[in-house]
PDB file of C-alpha atoms in Angstrom:
ATOM      1  CA  MET X   1      -3.864  14.595   9.344  1.00  0.00           C
ATOM      2  CA  PHE X   2      -5.894  12.256   7.099  1.00  0.00           C
ATOM      3  CA  LYS X   3      -9.642  12.081   7.710  1.00  0.00           C
ATOM      4  CA  LEU X   4     -12.481  10.022   6.319  1.00  0.00           C
ATOM      5  CA  GLU X   5     -15.732  11.752   7.148  1.00  0.00           C
ATOM      6  CA  LYS X   6     -19.046   9.909   6.722  1.00  0.00           C
ATOM      7  CA  LEU X   7     -18.005   8.203   3.478  1.00  0.00           C
ATOM      8  CA  SER X   8     -20.886   6.236   1.951  1.00  0.00           C
ATOM      9  CA  LYS X   9     -21.323   4.283  -1.265  1.00  0.00           C
ATOM     10  CA  SER X  10     -24.286   2.276  -2.547  1.00  0.00           C
ATOM     11  CA  PHE X  11     -24.909   0.319  -5.737  1.00  0.00           C
ATOM     12  CA  THR X  12     -28.190  -0.535  -7.416  1.00  0.00           C
ATOM     13  CA  GLN X  13     -28.554  -4.048  -8.783  1.00  0.00           C
ATOM     14  CA  ASP X  14     -31.752  -5.753  -9.982  1.00  0.00           C
ATOM     15  CA  LYS X  15     -33.835  -2.894  -8.575  1.00  0.00           C
ATOM     16  CA  SER X  16     -32.365  -3.408  -5.105  1.00  0.00           C
ATOM     17  CA  THR X  17     -29.822  -1.214  -3.325  1.00  0.00           C
ATOM     18  CA  LEU X  18     -26.609  -2.578  -1.865  1.00  0.00           C
ATOM     19  CA  VAL X  19     -24.929  -0.409   0.745  1.00  0.00           C
ATOM     20  CA  ALA X  20     -21.226  -1.187   0.322  1.00  0.00           C
ATOM     21  CA  VAL X  21     -19.808   1.513   2.604  1.00  0.00           C
ATOM     22  CA  SER X  22     -22.025   3.049   5.266  1.00  0.00           C
ATOM     23  CA  SER X  23     -21.062   6.471   6.638  1.00  0.00           C
ATOM     24  CA  VAL X  24     -17.570   5.532   7.835  1.00  0.00           C
ATOM     25  CA  SER X  25     -15.416   8.063   9.652  1.00  0.00           C
ATOM     26  CA  ALA X  26     -11.869   7.916  10.998  1.00  0.00           C
ATOM     27  CA  THR X  27      -9.108  10.346  11.849  1.00  0.00           C
ATOM     28  CA  ILE X  28      -5.551   9.192  11.217  1.00  0.00           C
ATOM     29  CA  GLN X  29      -2.748  11.272  12.657  1.00  0.00           C
ATOM     30  CA  LYS X  30       0.522  11.908  10.862  1.00  0.00           C
ATOM     31  CA  GLY X  31       2.936   9.015  11.293  1.00  0.00           C
ATOM     32  CA  GLU X  32       0.334   6.548  12.569  1.00  0.00           C
ATOM     33  CA  LYS X  33       0.212   2.921  11.424  1.00  0.00           C
ATOM     34  CA  VAL X  34      -3.456   2.006  11.158  1.00  0.00           C
ATOM     35  CA  GLY X  35      -4.991  -1.227   9.911  1.00  0.00           C
ATOM     36  CA  ILE X  36      -8.517  -1.719   8.592  1.00  0.00           C
ATOM     37  CA  ILE X  37      -9.502  -5.374   8.883  1.00  0.00           C
ATOM     38  CA  GLY X  38     -12.586  -7.267   7.781  1.00  0.00           C
ATOM     39  CA  LEU X  39     -13.654 -10.563   6.278  1.00  0.00           C
ATOM     40  CA  SER X  40     -14.748 -10.961   2.645  1.00  0.00           C
ATOM     41  CA  GLY X  41     -17.795  -8.843   1.907  1.00  0.00           C
ATOM     42  CA  ALA X  42     -17.075  -6.350   4.681  1.00  0.00           C
ATOM     43  CA  GLY X  43     -16.738  -3.488   2.184  1.00  0.00           C
ATOM     44  CA  LYS X  44     -12.946  -3.187   2.144  1.00  0.00           C
ATOM     45  CA  SER X  45     -12.637  -3.282  -1.668  1.00  0.00           C
ATOM     46  CA  THR X  46     -15.190  -0.516  -2.137  1.00  0.00           C
ATOM     47  CA  LEU X  47     -13.579   1.544   0.614  1.00  0.00           C
ATOM     48  CA  LEU X  48     -10.231   1.197  -1.130  1.00  0.00           C
ATOM     49  CA  LYS X  49     -11.752   2.449  -4.397  1.00  0.00           C
ATOM     50  CA  LEU X  50     -13.118   5.468  -2.559  1.00  0.00           C
ATOM     51  CA  LEU X  51      -9.795   6.220  -0.875  1.00  0.00           C
ATOM     52  CA  SER X  52      -7.882   5.870  -4.155  1.00  0.00           C
ATOM     53  CA  MET X  53     -10.596   7.879  -5.912  1.00  0.00           C
ATOM     54  CA  GLN X  54     -11.351   5.174  -8.449  1.00  0.00           C
ATOM     55  CA  GLU X  55     -14.937   5.610  -7.246  1.00  0.00           C
ATOM     56  CA  ARG X  56     -16.644   8.724  -5.898  1.00  0.00           C
ATOM     57  CA  PRO X  57     -18.686   8.341  -2.710  1.00  0.00           C
ATOM     58  CA  ASP X  58     -22.381   9.137  -2.638  1.00  0.00           C
ATOM     59  CA  SER X  59     -21.635  11.371   0.323  1.00  0.00           C
ATOM     60  CA  GLY X  60     -18.843  12.261   2.695  1.00  0.00           C
ATOM     61  CA  SER X  61     -15.361  13.734   2.420  1.00  0.00           C
ATOM     62  CA  LEU X  62     -11.718  12.704   2.214  1.00  0.00           C
ATOM     63  CA  VAL X  63      -9.591  15.328   3.947  1.00  0.00           C
ATOM     64  CA  ILE X  64      -5.852  15.980   4.116  1.00  0.00           C
ATOM     65  CA  ASP X  65      -4.876  18.958   6.289  1.00  0.00           C
ATOM     66  CA  ASP X  66      -8.371  20.503   6.066  1.00  0.00           C
ATOM     67  CA  VAL X  67      -8.554  20.141   2.269  1.00  0.00           C
ATOM     68  CA  ASP X  68     -11.315  17.867   0.946  1.00  0.00           C
ATOM     69  CA  LEU X  69      -9.864  16.037  -2.043  1.00  0.00           C
ATOM     70  CA  LEU X  70     -13.351  15.261  -3.301  1.00  0.00           C
ATOM     71  CA  THR X  71     -14.024  18.956  -3.930  1.00  0.00           C
ATOM     72  CA  LEU X  72     -10.975  19.358  -6.171  1.00  0.00           C
ATOM     73  CA  LYS X  73     -10.581  18.993  -9.928  1.00  0.00           C
ATOM     74  CA  GLY X  74      -7.838  19.088 -12.549  1.00  0.00           C
ATOM     75  CA  LYS X  75      -4.365  20.164 -11.485  1.00  0.00           C
ATOM     76  CA  ASP X  76      -5.449  20.907  -7.931  1.00  0.00           C
ATOM     77  CA  LEU X  77      -6.647  17.317  -7.513  1.00  0.00           C
ATOM     78  CA  LEU X  78      -3.514  15.868  -9.130  1.00  0.00           C
ATOM     79  CA  ARG X  79      -1.278  17.914  -6.835  1.00  0.00           C
ATOM     80  CA  MET X  80      -3.124  16.819  -3.699  1.00  0.00           C
ATOM     81  CA  ARG X  81      -3.407  13.221  -4.885  1.00  0.00           C
ATOM     82  CA  LYS X  82       0.402  13.007  -4.931  1.00  0.00           C
ATOM     83  CA  ARG X  83       0.204  13.229  -1.153  1.00  0.00           C
ATOM     84  CA  LEU X  84      -1.283   9.717  -1.253  1.00  0.00           C
ATOM     85  CA  GLY X  85       0.785   6.683  -2.278  1.00  0.00           C
ATOM     86  CA  PHE X  86      -0.793   3.336  -3.164  1.00  0.00           C
ATOM     87  CA  VAL X  87       0.571  -0.196  -2.762  1.00  0.00           C
ATOM     88  CA  PHE X  88      -1.900  -2.534  -4.426  1.00  0.00           C
ATOM     89  CA  GLN X  89      -2.370  -6.273  -4.096  1.00  0.00           C
ATOM     90  CA  GLY X  90      -1.283  -6.774  -7.711  1.00  0.00           C
ATOM     91  CA  VAL X  91       1.936  -4.875  -8.400  1.00  0.00           C
ATOM     92  CA  HIS X  92       1.339  -4.654 -12.183  1.00  0.00           C
ATOM     93  CA  LEU X  93       4.876  -3.805 -13.244  1.00  0.00           C
ATOM     94  CA  ILE X  94       5.544  -2.989 -16.894  1.00  0.00           C
ATOM     95  CA  SER X  95       7.415  -6.039 -18.170  1.00  0.00           C
ATOM     96  CA  GLN X  96       9.245  -4.122 -20.942  1.00  0.00           C
ATOM     97  CA  LYS X  97      10.713  -1.617 -18.490  1.00  0.00           C
ATOM     98  CA  ASN X  98      13.432  -2.182 -15.928  1.00  0.00           C
ATOM     99  CA  VAL X  99      12.967  -1.536 -12.205  1.00  0.00           C
ATOM    100  CA  LYS X 100      14.271   2.024 -12.410  1.00  0.00           C
ATOM    101  CA  ASP X 101      11.858   2.960 -15.211  1.00  0.00           C
ATOM    102  CA  ASN X 102       8.921   1.244 -13.490  1.00  0.00           C
ATOM    103  CA  ILE X 103       9.525   3.284 -10.357  1.00  0.00           C
ATOM    104  CA  ALA X 104       9.981   6.513 -12.336  1.00  0.00           C
ATOM    105  CA  PHE X 105       6.739   5.943 -14.266  1.00  0.00           C
ATOM    106  CA  PRO X 106       4.713   8.473 -12.178  1.00  0.00           C
ATOM    107  CA  PHE X 107       7.045  11.167 -13.547  1.00  0.00           C
ATOM    108  CA  THR X 108       6.227  10.383 -17.202  1.00  0.00           C
ATOM    109  CA  LEU X 109       4.414  13.710 -17.638  1.00  0.00           C
ATOM    110  CA  ASP X 110       6.351  15.561 -14.960  1.00  0.00           C
ATOM    111  CA  LYS X 111       8.784  18.401 -15.613  1.00  0.00           C
ATOM    112  CA  SER X 112      11.485  16.997 -13.326  1.00  0.00           C
ATOM    113  CA  THR X 113      14.936  16.615 -14.882  1.00  0.00           C
ATOM    114  CA  SER X 114      16.476  13.189 -15.448  1.00  0.00           C
ATOM    115  CA  LYS X 115      19.014  13.920 -12.724  1.00  0.00           C
ATOM    116  CA  GLU X 116      16.261  14.756 -10.225  1.00  0.00           C
ATOM    117  CA  ILE X 117      14.304  11.627 -11.117  1.00  0.00           C
ATOM    118  CA  ASP X 118      17.411   9.419 -10.874  1.00  0.00           C
ATOM    119  CA  SER X 119      18.136  10.812  -7.428  1.00  0.00           C
ATOM    120  CA  LYS X 120      14.593  10.089  -6.240  1.00  0.00           C
ATOM    121  CA  VAL X 121      14.659   6.569  -7.695  1.00  0.00           C
ATOM    122  CA  ASP X 122      17.995   5.820  -6.022  1.00  0.00           C
ATOM    123  CA  HIS X 123      16.594   7.070  -2.715  1.00  0.00           C
ATOM    124  CA  VAL X 124      13.459   4.883  -2.726  1.00  0.00           C
ATOM    125  CA  LEU X 125      15.382   1.841  -3.978  1.00  0.00           C
ATOM    126  CA  ASN X 126      17.653   2.232  -0.976  1.00  0.00           C
ATOM    127  CA  LEU X 127      14.603   2.545   1.307  1.00  0.00           C
ATOM    128  CA  VAL X 128      13.211  -0.819   0.145  1.00  0.00           C
ATOM    129  CA  GLY X 129      16.580  -2.581  -0.033  1.00  0.00           C
ATOM    130  CA  LEU X 130      16.789  -2.984  -3.816  1.00  0.00           C
ATOM    131  CA  SER X 131      19.658  -0.676  -4.746  1.00  0.00           C
ATOM    132  CA  ASP X 132      21.268  -3.487  -6.748  1.00  0.00           C
ATOM    133  CA  LYS X 133      18.148  -4.156  -8.854  1.00  0.00           C
ATOM    134  CA  ALA X 134      17.728  -0.818 -10.657  1.00  0.00           C
ATOM    135  CA  LEU X 135      18.456  -2.287 -14.098  1.00  0.00           C
ATOM    136  CA  ALA X 136      16.758  -5.651 -13.552  1.00  0.00           C
ATOM    137  CA  TYR X 137      13.537  -6.540 -15.383  1.00  0.00           C
ATOM    138  CA  PRO X 138      10.356  -7.788 -13.668  1.00  0.00           C
ATOM    139  CA  ASN X 139      10.656 -11.346 -15.010  1.00  0.00           C
ATOM    140  CA  THR X 140      13.929 -11.765 -13.103  1.00  0.00           C
ATOM    141  CA  LEU X 141      12.471 -10.715  -9.741  1.00  0.00           C
ATOM    142  CA  SER X 142      10.895 -12.805  -6.996  1.00  0.00           C
ATOM    143  CA  GLY X 143       7.388 -12.052  -5.743  1.00  0.00           C
ATOM    144  CA  GLY X 144       8.765 -10.256  -2.722  1.00  0.00           C
ATOM    145  CA  GLN X 145      11.120  -8.151  -4.832  1.00  0.00           C
ATOM    146  CA  LYS X 146       8.260  -7.153  -7.140  1.00  0.00           C
ATOM    147  CA  GLN X 147       6.233  -6.037  -4.148  1.00  0.00           C
ATOM    148  CA  ARG X 148       9.204  -3.975  -2.931  1.00  0.00           C
ATOM    149  CA  VAL X 149       9.325  -2.307  -6.357  1.00  0.00           C
ATOM    150  CA  GLY X 150       5.635  -1.532  -5.931  1.00  0.00           C
ATOM    151  CA  ILE X 151       6.344   0.039  -2.551  1.00  0.00           C
ATOM    152  CA  ALA X 152       9.205   2.075  -4.021  1.00  0.00           C
ATOM    153  CA  ARG X 153       6.972   3.277  -6.870  1.00  0.00           C
ATOM    154  CA  ALA X 154       4.357   4.374  -4.333  1.00  0.00           C
ATOM    155  CA  LEU X 155       7.008   6.309  -2.395  1.00  0.00           C
ATOM    156  CA  ILE X 156       8.538   8.113  -5.374  1.00  0.00           C
ATOM    157  CA  THR X 157       6.248  11.161  -5.039  1.00  0.00           C
ATOM    158  CA  GLN X 158       7.087  11.414  -1.329  1.00  0.00           C
ATOM    159  CA  PRO X 159       3.501  10.858  -0.157  1.00  0.00           C
ATOM    160  CA  GLU X 160       2.303  11.700   3.314  1.00  0.00           C
ATOM    161  CA  VAL X 161      -0.039   8.700   3.440  1.00  0.00           C
ATOM    162  CA  LEU X 162       0.804   5.234   2.117  1.00  0.00           C
ATOM    163  CA  LEU X 163      -2.324   3.171   1.478  1.00  0.00           C
ATOM    164  CA  CYS X 164      -1.611  -0.559   1.312  1.00  0.00           C
ATOM    165  CA  ASP X 165      -4.192  -2.989  -0.069  1.00  0.00           C
ATOM    166  CA  GLU X 166      -3.555  -6.573   1.108  1.00  0.00           C
ATOM    167  CA  PRO X 167       0.206  -6.031   0.547  1.00  0.00           C
ATOM    168  CA  THR X 168       1.146  -9.629   1.463  1.00  0.00           C
ATOM    169  CA  SER X 169      -1.878 -11.690   0.392  1.00  0.00           C
ATOM    170  CA  ALA X 170      -0.113 -13.506  -2.465  1.00  0.00           C
ATOM    171  CA  LEU X 171       3.142 -14.144  -0.598  1.00  0.00           C
ATOM    172  CA  ASP X 172       4.485 -17.052   1.427  1.00  0.00           C
ATOM    173  CA  PRO X 173       4.995 -16.551   5.198  1.00  0.00           C
ATOM    174  CA  LEU X 174       8.732 -15.841   4.974  1.00  0.00           C
ATOM    175  CA  THR X 175       8.307 -13.282   2.193  1.00  0.00           C
ATOM    176  CA  THR X 176       5.334 -11.789   4.034  1.00  0.00           C
ATOM    177  CA  ALA X 177       7.544 -11.209   7.072  1.00  0.00           C
ATOM    178  CA  SER X 178      10.168  -9.492   4.900  1.00  0.00           C
ATOM    179  CA  ILE X 179       7.591  -7.155   3.284  1.00  0.00           C
ATOM    180  CA  LEU X 180       6.143  -6.187   6.656  1.00  0.00           C
ATOM    181  CA  GLN X 181       9.676  -5.496   7.883  1.00  0.00           C
ATOM    182  CA  CYS X 182      10.265  -3.418   4.751  1.00  0.00           C
ATOM    183  CA  LEU X 183       7.143  -1.324   5.443  1.00  0.00           C
ATOM    184  CA  ASP X 184       8.212  -0.939   9.059  1.00  0.00           C
ATOM    185  CA  ASN X 185      11.663   0.252   7.958  1.00  0.00           C
ATOM    186  CA  VAL X 186      10.128   2.707   5.470  1.00  0.00           C
ATOM    187  CA  HIS X 187       7.923   4.111   8.219  1.00  0.00           C
ATOM    188  CA  ALA X 188      10.862   4.441  10.612  1.00  0.00           C
ATOM    189  CA  GLN X 189      12.916   6.356   8.037  1.00  0.00           C
ATOM    190  CA  THR X 190      10.202   8.569   6.533  1.00  0.00           C
ATOM    191  CA  ASN X 191       7.447   8.781   9.184  1.00  0.00           C
ATOM    192  CA  VAL X 192       4.933   8.252   6.377  1.00  0.00           C
ATOM    193  CA  THR X 193       1.422   7.519   7.626  1.00  0.00           C
ATOM    194  CA  LEU X 194       0.509   3.877   6.931  1.00  0.00           C
ATOM    195  CA  LEU X 195      -3.058   2.778   6.261  1.00  0.00           C
ATOM    196  CA  VAL X 196      -3.224  -0.982   5.680  1.00  0.00           C
ATOM    197  CA  ILE X 197      -6.375  -2.722   4.449  1.00  0.00           C
ATOM    198  CA  THR X 198      -6.309  -6.476   5.026  1.00  0.00           C
ATOM    199  CA  HIS X 199      -8.235  -9.573   6.094  1.00  0.00           C
ATOM    200  CA  ASP X 200      -5.196 -10.956   7.926  1.00  0.00           C
ATOM    201  CA  MET X 201      -4.990 -10.358  11.666  1.00  0.00           C
ATOM    202  CA  HIS X 202      -1.289 -11.266  11.697  1.00  0.00           C
ATOM    203  CA  VAL X 203      -0.487  -8.370   9.358  1.00  0.00           C
ATOM    204  CA  ILE X 204      -2.275  -5.976  11.722  1.00  0.00           C
ATOM    205  CA  LYS X 205      -0.516  -7.388  14.793  1.00  0.00           C
ATOM    206  CA  ARG X 206       2.916  -7.229  13.185  1.00  0.00           C
ATOM    207  CA  LEU X 207       2.684  -3.818  11.562  1.00  0.00           C
ATOM    208  CA  CYS X 208      -0.002  -1.572  13.045  1.00  0.00           C
ATOM    209  CA  ASP X 209      -0.487   0.494  16.192  1.00  0.00           C
ATOM    210  CA  ARG X 210      -4.242   0.915  15.812  1.00  0.00           C
ATOM    211  CA  VAL X 211      -6.938  -1.211  14.194  1.00  0.00           C
ATOM    212  CA  ILE X 212     -10.393  -0.524  12.761  1.00  0.00           C
ATOM    213  CA  VAL X 213     -12.729  -3.495  12.267  1.00  0.00           C
ATOM    214  CA  MET X 214     -15.076  -3.305   9.278  1.00  0.00           C
ATOM    215  CA  HIS X 215     -18.299  -5.291   8.884  1.00  0.00           C
ATOM    216  CA  GLU X 216     -21.194  -4.900   6.447  1.00  0.00           C
ATOM    217  CA  GLY X 217     -19.832  -1.587   5.205  1.00  0.00           C
ATOM    218  CA  ALA X 218     -19.442  -0.015   8.648  1.00  0.00           C
ATOM    219  CA  PHE X 219     -16.631   0.506  11.138  1.00  0.00           C
ATOM    220  CA  VAL X 220     -17.777  -1.533  14.137  1.00  0.00           C
ATOM    221  CA  GLU X 221     -14.784  -1.368  16.492  1.00  0.00           C
ATOM    222  CA  GLU X 222     -11.505   0.491  16.743  1.00  0.00           C
ATOM    223  CA  GLY X 223      -8.660   1.067  19.156  1.00  0.00           C
ATOM    224  CA  LYS X 224      -5.104   0.125  19.945  1.00  0.00           C
ATOM    225  CA  VAL X 225      -4.205  -3.246  18.415  1.00  0.00           C
ATOM    226  CA  SER X 226      -3.326  -4.819  21.771  1.00  0.00           C
ATOM    227  CA  GLU X 227      -6.537  -3.639  23.420  1.00  0.00           C
ATOM    228  CA  VAL X 228      -8.888  -4.656  20.608  1.00  0.00           C
ATOM    229  CA  PHE X 229      -7.361  -8.090  20.123  1.00  0.00           C
ATOM    230  CA  ASN X 230      -6.975  -8.846  23.838  1.00  0.00           C
ATOM    231  CA  SER X 231     -10.491  -7.717  24.699  1.00  0.00           C
ATOM    232  CA  PRO X 232     -12.673  -7.642  21.553  1.00  0.00           C
ATOM    233  CA  GLN X 233     -16.057  -6.008  22.069  1.00  0.00           C
ATOM    234  CA  HIS X 234     -17.858  -6.646  18.785  1.00  0.00           C
ATOM    235  CA  PRO X 235     -18.970 -10.139  17.645  1.00  0.00           C
ATOM    236  CA  GLN X 236     -17.280  -9.625  14.265  1.00  0.00           C
ATOM    237  CA  THR X 237     -13.942  -8.896  15.919  1.00  0.00           C
ATOM    238  CA  ARG X 238     -14.289 -12.073  17.967  1.00  0.00           C
ATOM    239  CA  LEU X 239     -15.133 -14.008  14.777  1.00  0.00           C
ATOM    240  CA  ILE X 240     -12.017 -12.699  13.013  1.00  0.00           C
ATOM    241  CA  LEU X 241      -9.871 -13.650  15.982  1.00  0.00           C
ATOM    242  CA  SER X 242     -11.456 -17.097  16.188  1.00  0.00           C
ATOM    243  CA  ALA X 243     -10.951 -17.720  12.459  1.00  0.00           C
ATOM    244  CA  SER X 244      -7.323 -16.656  12.701  1.00  0.00           C
ATOM    245  CA  GLU X 245      -6.621 -18.906  15.680  1.00  0.00           C
ATOM    246  CA  GLY X 246      -8.133 -21.844  13.814  1.00  0.00           C
ATOM    247  CA  ARG X 247      -5.786 -21.546  10.855  1.00  0.00           C
TER     248      ARG X 247
END
């Protein structure tokens, strides 16, 4: 189980206080596919920084199986953090390293043997459908292939939760469909919990079982995707749906 409990974050600018995330809470069960959707300025970017621990919240907790990651330090935090995998909007592959070495990068300071690492890399490459690209370099890959490498790199530590930040925002519709199918396949084979942060309703509809709508730093509506989108209760949800239909 992955829980956000009353996470809050504010920033002070020009003597005024901006509340970026306002006491948000959610419980995500193992194996769920949950989307968090909101328009620009909703607080998604700050929430992502809190979930990836790039920023510490002013208050609240981030819990995996009754352990609050925000209370941990040093090796204990590193060990628990491996239970979270991150697929970011920008893949940021190392251009001088081939696909295999990019994926193995999280093991740079690990004590795993080369044989163990090779086995893990082969496994995740197979999961994302890139078994034939292990020795290829980033400049030879398409945008979709690079994103698949990013997904494989996130999976290499066998995380329990895969956090995806706008995983298709820079991709064309056909490639977007292939990445969403890839994530669906990964979920089917590993039962990893998926948490997808996006502004795109179509990503939520295609990939997720449950949706949380974010507005002005708060979670304003949540439920099964079909129920929320067929009968939206909050004005912001209706606005998102209206904007999507007008595209």
